[in-house]
Short mmCIF file of C-alpha atoms in Angstrom, two decimals:
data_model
loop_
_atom_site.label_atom_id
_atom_site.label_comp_id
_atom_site.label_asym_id
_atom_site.label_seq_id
_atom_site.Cartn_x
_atom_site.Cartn_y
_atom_site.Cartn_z
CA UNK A 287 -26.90 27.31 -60.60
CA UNK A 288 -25.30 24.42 -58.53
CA UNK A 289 -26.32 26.34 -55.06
CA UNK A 290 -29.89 26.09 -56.51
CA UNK A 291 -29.71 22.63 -56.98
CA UNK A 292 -28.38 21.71 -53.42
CA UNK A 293 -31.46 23.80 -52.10
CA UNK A 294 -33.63 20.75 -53.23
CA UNK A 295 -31.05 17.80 -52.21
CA UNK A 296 -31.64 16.63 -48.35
CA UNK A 297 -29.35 17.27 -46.14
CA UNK A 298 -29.23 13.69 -44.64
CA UNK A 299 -30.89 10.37 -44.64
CA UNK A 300 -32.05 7.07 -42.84
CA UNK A 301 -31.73 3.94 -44.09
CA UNK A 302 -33.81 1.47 -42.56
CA UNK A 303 -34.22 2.80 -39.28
CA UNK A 304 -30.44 2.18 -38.42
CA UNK A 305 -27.98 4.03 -40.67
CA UNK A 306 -27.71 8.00 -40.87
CA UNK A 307 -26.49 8.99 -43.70
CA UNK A 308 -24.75 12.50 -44.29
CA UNK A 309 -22.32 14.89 -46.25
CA UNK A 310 -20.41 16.13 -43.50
CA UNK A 311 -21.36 15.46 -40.11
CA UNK A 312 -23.82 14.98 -37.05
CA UNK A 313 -25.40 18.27 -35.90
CA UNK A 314 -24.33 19.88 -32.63
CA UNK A 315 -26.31 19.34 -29.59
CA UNK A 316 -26.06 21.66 -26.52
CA UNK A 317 -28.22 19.60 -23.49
CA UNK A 318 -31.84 19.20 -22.19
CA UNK A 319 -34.13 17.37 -24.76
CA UNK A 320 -32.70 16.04 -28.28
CA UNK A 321 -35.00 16.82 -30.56
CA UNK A 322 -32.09 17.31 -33.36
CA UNK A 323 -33.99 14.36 -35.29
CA UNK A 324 -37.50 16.11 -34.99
CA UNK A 325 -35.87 19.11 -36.27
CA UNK A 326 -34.52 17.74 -39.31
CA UNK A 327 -37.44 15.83 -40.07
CA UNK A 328 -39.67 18.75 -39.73
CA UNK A 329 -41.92 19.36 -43.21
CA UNK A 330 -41.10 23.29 -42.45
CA UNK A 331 -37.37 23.31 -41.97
CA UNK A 332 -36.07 25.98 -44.67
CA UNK A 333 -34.08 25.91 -47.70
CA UNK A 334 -31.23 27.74 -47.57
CA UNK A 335 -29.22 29.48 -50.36
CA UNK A 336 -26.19 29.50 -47.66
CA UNK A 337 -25.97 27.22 -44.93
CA UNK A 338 -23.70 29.69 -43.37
CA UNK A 339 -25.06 32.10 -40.19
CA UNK A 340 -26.94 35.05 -41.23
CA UNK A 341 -27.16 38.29 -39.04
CA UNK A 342 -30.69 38.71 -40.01
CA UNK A 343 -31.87 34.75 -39.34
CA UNK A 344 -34.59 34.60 -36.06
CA UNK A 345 -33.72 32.38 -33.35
CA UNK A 346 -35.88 29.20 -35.01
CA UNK A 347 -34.19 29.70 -38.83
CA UNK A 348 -30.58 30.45 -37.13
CA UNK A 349 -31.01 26.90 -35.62
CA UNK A 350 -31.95 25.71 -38.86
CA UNK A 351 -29.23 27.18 -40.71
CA UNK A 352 -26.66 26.08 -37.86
CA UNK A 353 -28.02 22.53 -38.16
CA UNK A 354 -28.12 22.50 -42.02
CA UNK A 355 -24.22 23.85 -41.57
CA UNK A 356 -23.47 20.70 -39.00
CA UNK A 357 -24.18 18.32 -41.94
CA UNK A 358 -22.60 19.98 -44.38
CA UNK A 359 -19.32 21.02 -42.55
CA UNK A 360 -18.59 19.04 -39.81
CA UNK A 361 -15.83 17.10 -39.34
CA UNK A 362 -14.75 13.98 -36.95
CA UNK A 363 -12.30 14.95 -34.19
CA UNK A 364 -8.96 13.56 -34.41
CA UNK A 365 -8.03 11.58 -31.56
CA UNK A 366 -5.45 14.69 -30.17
CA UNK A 367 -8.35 16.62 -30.13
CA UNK A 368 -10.60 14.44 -28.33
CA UNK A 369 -9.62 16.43 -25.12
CA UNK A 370 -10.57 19.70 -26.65
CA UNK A 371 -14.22 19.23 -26.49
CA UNK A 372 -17.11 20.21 -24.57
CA UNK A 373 -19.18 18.18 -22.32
CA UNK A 374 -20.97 16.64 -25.31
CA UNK A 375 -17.93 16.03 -27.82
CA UNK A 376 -18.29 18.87 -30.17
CA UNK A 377 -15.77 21.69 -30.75
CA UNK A 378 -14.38 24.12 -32.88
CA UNK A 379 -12.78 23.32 -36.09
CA UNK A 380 -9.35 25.05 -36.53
CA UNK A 381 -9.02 23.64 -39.51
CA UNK A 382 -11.84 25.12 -41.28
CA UNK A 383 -12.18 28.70 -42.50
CA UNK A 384 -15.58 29.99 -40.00
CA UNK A 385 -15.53 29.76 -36.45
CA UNK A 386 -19.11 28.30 -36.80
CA UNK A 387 -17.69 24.95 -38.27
CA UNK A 388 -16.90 22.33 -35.62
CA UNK A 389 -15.55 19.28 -35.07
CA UNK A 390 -17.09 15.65 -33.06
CA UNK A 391 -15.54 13.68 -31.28
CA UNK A 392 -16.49 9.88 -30.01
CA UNK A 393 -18.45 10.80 -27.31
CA UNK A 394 -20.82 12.93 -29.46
CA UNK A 395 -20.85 10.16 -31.96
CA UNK A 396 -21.96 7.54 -29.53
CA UNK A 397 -24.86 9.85 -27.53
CA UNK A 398 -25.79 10.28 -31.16
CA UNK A 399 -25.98 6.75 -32.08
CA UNK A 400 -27.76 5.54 -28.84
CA UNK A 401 -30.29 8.72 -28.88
CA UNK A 402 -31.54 8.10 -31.95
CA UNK A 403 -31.26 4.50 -32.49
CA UNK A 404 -29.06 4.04 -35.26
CA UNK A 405 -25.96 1.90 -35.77
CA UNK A 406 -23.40 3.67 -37.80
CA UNK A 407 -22.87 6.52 -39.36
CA UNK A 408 -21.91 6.80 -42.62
CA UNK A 409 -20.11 10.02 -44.19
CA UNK A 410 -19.45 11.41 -47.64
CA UNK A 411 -17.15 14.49 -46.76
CA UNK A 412 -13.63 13.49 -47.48
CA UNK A 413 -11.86 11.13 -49.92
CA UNK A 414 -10.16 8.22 -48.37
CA UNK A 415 -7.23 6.66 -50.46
CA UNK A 416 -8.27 3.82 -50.36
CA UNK A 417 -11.89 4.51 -50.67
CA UNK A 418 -13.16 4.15 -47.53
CA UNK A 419 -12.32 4.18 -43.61
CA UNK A 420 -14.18 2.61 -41.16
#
């Protein structure tokens, strides 16, 4: 019953043009046009009853799902792990139990930021002790 409920919950949000907010994390980009924001704003982009990859998903709903599993899962890279990443700051997260999770690192972050305008962005993932960490 609670899967069918976050079926109908978005998987992200803008606040005044400038603040992204998100469960887990930004979604992974690869090169060549970013159209990751067109994507999630897109009136057709599925609901999912797993955001995890399906063997039977086409190539358009697998980057759906994959996207939909970026803000869900995600996590910021810690800074020994900075060096780990590709050419556009994502990664894979060890620490998670699918090798389709990944991490994101600062220099993801900031393309991210500058691509699409915004100036922070703000993440509900993990508890902080103290509440939050900026």
């Amino acid at each position: 019953a609670v899967n069918f409920v976050f079926q109908h919950l978005p998987l992200a949000a803008v606040v005044d043009e400038r603040v992204f907010c998100v469960h887990g994390g930004i979604p992974r980009y690869r090169g060549g046009p970013d159209n990751r924001m067109a994507l999630l704003s897109d009136p057709e982009f599925p609901r999912f009853n797993s955001v995890m990859s399906q063997p039977t998903d086409n190539e358009e709903r697998a980057r759906f799902r994959e996207m939909a599993l970026d803000l869900v899962w995600s996590d910021p890279a810690l800074a020994e792990e900075e060096p780990t990443l590709d050419q556009w700051g994502f990664g894979p997260n060890v620490g998670r139990d699918s090798e389709d999770i990944l991490i994101y690192g600062e220099k993801a972050i900031d393309q991210f930021l500058r691509e699409h305008k915004f100036d922070v962005i703000i993440r509900a993932h993990e508890a902080k002790q103290a509440g939050v960490r900026l």
